Short mmCIF file of C-alpha atoms in Angstrom, two decimals:
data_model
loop_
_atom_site.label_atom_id
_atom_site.label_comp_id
_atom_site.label_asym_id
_atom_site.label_seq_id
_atom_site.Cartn_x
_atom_site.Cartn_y
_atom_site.Cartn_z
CA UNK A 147 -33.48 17.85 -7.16
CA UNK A 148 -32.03 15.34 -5.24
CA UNK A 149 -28.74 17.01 -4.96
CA UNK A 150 -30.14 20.28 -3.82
CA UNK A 151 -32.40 18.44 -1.67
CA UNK A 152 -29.77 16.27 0.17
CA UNK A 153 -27.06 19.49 0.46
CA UNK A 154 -29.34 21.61 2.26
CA UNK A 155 -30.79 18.51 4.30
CA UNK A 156 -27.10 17.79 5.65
CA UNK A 157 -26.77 21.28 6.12
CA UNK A 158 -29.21 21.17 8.82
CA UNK A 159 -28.31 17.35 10.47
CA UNK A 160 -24.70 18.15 10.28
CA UNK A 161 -23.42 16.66 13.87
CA UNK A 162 -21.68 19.97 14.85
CA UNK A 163 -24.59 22.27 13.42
CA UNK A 164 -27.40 19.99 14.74
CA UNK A 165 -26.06 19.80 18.30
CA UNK A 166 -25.72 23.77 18.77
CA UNK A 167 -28.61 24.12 17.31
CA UNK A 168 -29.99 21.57 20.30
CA UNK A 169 -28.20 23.38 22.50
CA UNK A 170 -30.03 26.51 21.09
CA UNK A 171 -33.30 24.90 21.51
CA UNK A 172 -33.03 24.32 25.03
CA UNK A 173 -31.66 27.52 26.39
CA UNK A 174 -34.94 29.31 23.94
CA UNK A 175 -37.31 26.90 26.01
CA UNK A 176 -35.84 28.27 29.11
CA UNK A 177 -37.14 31.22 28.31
CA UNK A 178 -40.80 30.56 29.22
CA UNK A 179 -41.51 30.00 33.09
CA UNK A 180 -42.88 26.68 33.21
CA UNK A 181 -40.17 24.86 31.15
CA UNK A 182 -36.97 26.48 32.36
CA UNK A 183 -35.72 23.90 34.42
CA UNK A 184 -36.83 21.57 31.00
CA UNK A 185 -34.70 23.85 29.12
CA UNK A 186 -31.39 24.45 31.12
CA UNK A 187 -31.14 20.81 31.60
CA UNK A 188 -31.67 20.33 27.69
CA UNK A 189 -29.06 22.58 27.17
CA UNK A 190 -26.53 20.93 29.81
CA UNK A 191 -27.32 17.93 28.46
CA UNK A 192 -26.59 18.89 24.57
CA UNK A 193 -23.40 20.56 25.95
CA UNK A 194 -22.33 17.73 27.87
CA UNK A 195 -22.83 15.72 24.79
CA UNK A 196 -20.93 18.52 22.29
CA UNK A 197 -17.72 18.03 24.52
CA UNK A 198 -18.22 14.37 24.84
CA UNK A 199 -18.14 14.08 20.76
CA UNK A 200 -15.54 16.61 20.32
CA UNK A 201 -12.88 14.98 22.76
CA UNK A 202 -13.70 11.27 22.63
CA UNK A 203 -12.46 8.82 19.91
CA UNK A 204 -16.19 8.30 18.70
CA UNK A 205 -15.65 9.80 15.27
CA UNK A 206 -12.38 7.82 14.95
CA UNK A 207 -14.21 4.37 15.14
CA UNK A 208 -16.72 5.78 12.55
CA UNK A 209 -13.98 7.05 10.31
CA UNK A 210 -12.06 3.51 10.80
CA UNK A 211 -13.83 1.34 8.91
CA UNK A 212 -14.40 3.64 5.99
CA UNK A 213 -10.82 4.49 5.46
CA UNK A 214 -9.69 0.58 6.31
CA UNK A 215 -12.32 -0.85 3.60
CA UNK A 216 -9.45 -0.38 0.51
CA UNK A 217 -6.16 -1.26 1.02
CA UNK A 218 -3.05 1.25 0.29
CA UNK A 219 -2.07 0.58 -3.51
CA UNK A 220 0.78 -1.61 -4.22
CA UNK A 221 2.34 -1.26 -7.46
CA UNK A 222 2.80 -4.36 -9.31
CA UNK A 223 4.33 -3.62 -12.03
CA UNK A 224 1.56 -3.34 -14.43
CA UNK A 225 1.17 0.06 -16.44
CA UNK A 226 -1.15 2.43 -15.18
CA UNK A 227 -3.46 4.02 -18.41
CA UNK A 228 -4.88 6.82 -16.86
CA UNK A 229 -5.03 8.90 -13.15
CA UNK A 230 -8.13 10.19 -11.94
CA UNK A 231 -8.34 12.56 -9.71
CA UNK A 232 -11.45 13.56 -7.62
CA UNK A 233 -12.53 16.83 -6.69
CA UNK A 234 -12.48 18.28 -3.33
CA UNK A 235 -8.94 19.15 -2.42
CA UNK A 236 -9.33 22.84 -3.61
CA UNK A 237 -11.43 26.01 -2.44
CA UNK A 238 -12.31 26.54 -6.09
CA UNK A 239 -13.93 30.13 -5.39
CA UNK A 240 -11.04 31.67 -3.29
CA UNK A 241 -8.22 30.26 -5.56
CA UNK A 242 -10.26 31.60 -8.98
CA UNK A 243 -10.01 35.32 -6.30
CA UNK A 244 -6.54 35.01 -5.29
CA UNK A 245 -5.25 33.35 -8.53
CA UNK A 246 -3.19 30.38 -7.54
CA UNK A 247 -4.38 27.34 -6.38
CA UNK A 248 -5.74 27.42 -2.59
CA UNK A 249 -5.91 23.86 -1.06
CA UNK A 250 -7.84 22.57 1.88
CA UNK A 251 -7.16 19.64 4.27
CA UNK A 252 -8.05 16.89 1.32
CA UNK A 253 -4.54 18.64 -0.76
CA UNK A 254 -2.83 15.13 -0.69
CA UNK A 255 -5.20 14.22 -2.91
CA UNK A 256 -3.36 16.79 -5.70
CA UNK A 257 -0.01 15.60 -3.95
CA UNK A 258 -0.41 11.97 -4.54
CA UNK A 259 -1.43 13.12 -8.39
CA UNK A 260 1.47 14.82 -8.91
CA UNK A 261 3.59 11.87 -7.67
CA UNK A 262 1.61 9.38 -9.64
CA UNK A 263 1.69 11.81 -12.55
CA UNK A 264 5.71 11.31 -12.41
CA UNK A 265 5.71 7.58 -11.94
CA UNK A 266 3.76 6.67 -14.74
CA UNK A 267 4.55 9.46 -17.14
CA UNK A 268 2.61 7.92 -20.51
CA UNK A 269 -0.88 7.89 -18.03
CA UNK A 270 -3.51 10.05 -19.09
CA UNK A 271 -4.73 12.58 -16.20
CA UNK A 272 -8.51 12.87 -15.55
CA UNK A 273 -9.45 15.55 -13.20
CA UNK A 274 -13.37 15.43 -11.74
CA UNK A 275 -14.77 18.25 -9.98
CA UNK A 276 -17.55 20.94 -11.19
CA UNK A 277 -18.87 23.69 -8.77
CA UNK A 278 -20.36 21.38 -5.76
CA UNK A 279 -21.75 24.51 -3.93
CA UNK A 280 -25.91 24.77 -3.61
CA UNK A 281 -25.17 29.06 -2.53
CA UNK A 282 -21.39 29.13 -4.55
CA UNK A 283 -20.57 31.00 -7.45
CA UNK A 284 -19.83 27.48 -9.54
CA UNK A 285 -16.30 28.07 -10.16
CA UNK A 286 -14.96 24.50 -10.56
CA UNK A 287 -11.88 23.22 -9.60
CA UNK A 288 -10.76 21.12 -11.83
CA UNK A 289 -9.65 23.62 -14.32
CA UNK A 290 -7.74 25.75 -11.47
CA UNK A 291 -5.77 22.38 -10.42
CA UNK A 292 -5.30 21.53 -14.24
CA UNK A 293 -3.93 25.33 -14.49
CA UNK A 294 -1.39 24.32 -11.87
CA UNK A 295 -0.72 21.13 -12.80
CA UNK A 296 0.79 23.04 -16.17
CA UNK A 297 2.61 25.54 -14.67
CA UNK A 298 4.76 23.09 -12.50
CA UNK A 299 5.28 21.06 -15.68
CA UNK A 300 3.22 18.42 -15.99
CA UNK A 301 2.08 17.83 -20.09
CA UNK A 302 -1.18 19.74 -21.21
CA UNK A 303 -1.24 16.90 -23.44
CA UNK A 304 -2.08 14.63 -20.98
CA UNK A 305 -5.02 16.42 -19.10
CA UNK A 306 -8.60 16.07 -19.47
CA UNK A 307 -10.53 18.56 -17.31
CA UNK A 308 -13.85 17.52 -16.62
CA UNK A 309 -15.98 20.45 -15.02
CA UNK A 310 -19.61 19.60 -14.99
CA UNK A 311 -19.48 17.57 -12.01
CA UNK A 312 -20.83 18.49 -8.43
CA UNK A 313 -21.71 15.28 -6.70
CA UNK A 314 -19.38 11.60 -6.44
CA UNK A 315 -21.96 10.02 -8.72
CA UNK A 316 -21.86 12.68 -11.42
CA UNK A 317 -17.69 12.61 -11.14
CA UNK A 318 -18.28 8.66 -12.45
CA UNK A 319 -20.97 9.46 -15.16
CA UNK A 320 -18.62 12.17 -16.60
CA UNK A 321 -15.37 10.81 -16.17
CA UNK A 322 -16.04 8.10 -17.59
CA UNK A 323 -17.99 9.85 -20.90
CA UNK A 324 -14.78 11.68 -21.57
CA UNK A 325 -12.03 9.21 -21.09
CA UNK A 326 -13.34 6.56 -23.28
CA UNK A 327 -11.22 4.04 -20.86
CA UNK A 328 -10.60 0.84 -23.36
CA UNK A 329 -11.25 -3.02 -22.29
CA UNK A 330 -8.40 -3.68 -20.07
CA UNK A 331 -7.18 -0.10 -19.03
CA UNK A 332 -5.59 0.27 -15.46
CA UNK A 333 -6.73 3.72 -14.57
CA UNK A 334 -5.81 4.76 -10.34
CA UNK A 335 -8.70 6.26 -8.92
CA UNK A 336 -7.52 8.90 -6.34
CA UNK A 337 -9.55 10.01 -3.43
CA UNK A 338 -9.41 10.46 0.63
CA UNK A 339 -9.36 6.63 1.88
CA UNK A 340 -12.70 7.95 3.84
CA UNK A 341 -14.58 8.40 0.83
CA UNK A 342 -12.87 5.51 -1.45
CA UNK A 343 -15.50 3.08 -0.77
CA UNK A 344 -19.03 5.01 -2.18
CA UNK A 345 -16.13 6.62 -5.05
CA UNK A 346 -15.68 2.52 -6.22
CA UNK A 347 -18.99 2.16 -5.93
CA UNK A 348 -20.16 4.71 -8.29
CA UNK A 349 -17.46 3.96 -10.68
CA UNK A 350 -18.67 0.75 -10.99
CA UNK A 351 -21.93 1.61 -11.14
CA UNK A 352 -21.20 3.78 -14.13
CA UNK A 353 -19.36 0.94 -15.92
CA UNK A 354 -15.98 2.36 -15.21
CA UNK A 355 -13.35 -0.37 -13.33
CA UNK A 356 -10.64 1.56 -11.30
CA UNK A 357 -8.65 0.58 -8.75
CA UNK A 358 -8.50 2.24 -5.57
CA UNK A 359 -5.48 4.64 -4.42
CA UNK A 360 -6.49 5.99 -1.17
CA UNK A 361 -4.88 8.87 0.38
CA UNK A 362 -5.72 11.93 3.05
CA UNK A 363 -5.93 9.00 5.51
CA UNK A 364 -7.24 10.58 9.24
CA UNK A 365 -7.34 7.84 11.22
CA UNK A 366 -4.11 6.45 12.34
CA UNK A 367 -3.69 2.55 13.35
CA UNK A 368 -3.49 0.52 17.21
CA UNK A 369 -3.51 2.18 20.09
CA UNK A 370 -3.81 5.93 18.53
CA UNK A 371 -7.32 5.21 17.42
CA UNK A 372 -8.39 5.25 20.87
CA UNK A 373 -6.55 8.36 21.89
CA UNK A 374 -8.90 11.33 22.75
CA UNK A 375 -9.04 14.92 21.20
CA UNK A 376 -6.96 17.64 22.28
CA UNK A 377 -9.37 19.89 20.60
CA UNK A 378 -13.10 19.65 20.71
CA UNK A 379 -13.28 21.48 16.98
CA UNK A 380 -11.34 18.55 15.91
CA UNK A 381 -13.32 15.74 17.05
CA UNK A 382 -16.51 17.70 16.18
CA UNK A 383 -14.64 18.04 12.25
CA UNK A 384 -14.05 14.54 12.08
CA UNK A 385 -17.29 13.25 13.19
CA UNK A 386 -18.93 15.52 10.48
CA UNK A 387 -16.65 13.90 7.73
CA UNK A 388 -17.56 10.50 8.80
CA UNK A 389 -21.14 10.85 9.67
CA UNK A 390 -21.35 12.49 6.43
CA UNK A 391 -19.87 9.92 4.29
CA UNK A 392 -21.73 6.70 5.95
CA UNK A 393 -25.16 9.15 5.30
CA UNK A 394 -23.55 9.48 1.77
CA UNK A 395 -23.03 5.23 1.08
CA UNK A 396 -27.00 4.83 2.51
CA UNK A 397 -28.45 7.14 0.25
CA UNK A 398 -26.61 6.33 -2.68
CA UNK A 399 -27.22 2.41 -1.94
CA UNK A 400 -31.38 3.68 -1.59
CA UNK A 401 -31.68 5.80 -4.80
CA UNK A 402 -29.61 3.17 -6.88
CA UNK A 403 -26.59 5.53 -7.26
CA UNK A 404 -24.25 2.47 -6.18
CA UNK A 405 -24.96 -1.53 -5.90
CA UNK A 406 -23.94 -2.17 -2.77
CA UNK A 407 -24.21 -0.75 0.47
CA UNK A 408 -20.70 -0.24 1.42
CA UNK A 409 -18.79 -1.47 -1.76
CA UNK A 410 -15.57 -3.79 -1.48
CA UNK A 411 -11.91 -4.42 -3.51
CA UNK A 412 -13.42 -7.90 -4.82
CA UNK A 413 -16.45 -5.96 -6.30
CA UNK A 414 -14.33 -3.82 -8.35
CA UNK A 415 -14.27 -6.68 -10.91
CA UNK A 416 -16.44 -5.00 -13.60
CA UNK A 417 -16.48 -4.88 -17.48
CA UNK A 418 -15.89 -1.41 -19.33
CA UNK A 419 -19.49 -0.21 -20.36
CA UNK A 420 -21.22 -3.26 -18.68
CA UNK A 421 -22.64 -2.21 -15.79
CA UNK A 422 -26.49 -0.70 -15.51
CA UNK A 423 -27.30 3.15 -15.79
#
């Protein structure tokens, strides 16, 4: 229920949707007499507001923090057990219709796998991602990126495909049901450094210590986090992402999905199997 209720809830509060829709509001109040003037300057205002959002750094300083919270993963020379990699980078649906894999703006997530996948070439591969549509067809996309994964040579040996998944929290609860990790494993959780922090957090929640290897970074660093958008669409995009995920951390903090609020590196510390369900 809750996932149902909270995908069609954020369907409606999006930024982008909820401000037309605003926008909407006021020009449909404009159509009765006595609150025209009420409505057209509704509607300016929502419109000035739209622009505002789309072209100013706003969204930046919201995505900042989220992406900054994990730093970039240095390799120190221990071995790596096992890669996970989290769901999202593929358009499950219109790769299982054109037959091939069909990425999306998240695809350095399968990059970064493939890289990792090469590095440490006795890890085990974990890939996390069910159908995560409330109106899809439930085609998951874990067993389309496992399919390609094979065909450009990485071991079927090493995959485990798990497909049940469609929120963060269910990616930990499975994941971590089917690959058994040992006391002591070092298993890279990938992910877009914007959504790294509630990912840790459920992972730890589940009992399953990983250590963070952020990519899909869209923030940049100094002075280019206060540059402006060239695009409205794009500032709009990004604020959606990042209003989305800090919506995400609160909710999951309130219904016990995670421990913390906005999880941390130095809370990553926990025992295989020991943490509360």
């Amino acid at each position: 229920m809750f996932y149902y209720v909270s995908k069609i809830a954020w369907f409606f509060t999006t930024p982008s949707n909820l401000l037309l829709s605003l926008i909407l509001f006021g020009l449909i109040l404009a159509l009765f007499g006595r609150l025209r003037k009420l409505g057209l300057g509704f509607a300016l205002l929502m419109t000035v507001a739209t622009i505002a959002l789309g072209l100013l750094p706003i969204s930046t300083y919201l995505m900042v923090p989220l992406e900054e919270r994990f730093p970039s993963f240095n390799d120190d020379g221990r071995p790596v057990d096992g890669i996970i990699l989290l769901g999202g980078s593929a358009e499950a649906s219109d790769s299982a219709a054109r037959g091939r894999l069909v990425a999306n703006e998240s695809a350095e997530r399968v990059l970064d796998t493939i890289e990792l996948a090469h590095r440490y070439p006795q890890a085990r591969i974990l890939i996390s991602g069910g159908g995560g549509g409330v109106f899809g067809d439930g085609v998951g996309e874990s067993p389309i990126i496992a399919d390609y994964f094979k065909r450009i040579g990485v071991d079927a040996a090493r995959i485990i495909i798990e497909d049940r998944s469609r929120t963060t929290s269910e990616n930990a609860i499975y994941s971590l049901e089917m690959a058994k990790p040992r006391e002591n494993e070092r298993w890279l959780l990938v992910t877009s450094a914007w959504h790294m922090p509630r990912a840790v957090g459920v992972f730890e929640k589940a009992g399953f210590p990983v250590t963070a290897y952020p990519v899909d970074f869209r923030t940049g660093s100094g002075t280019n986090n206060h540059r402006p958008f060239a695009f409205v669409s794009d500032g709009l995009r990004r604020l959606d992402v990042g209003t989305k995920e800090w919506a995400g951390l609160i909710g999951y903090y309130l219904t016990g999905r995670t421990n913390v609020l906005f999880p941390a590196p130095q809370a990553s510390s926990v025992a295989v199997g020991s943490a509360s369900r």
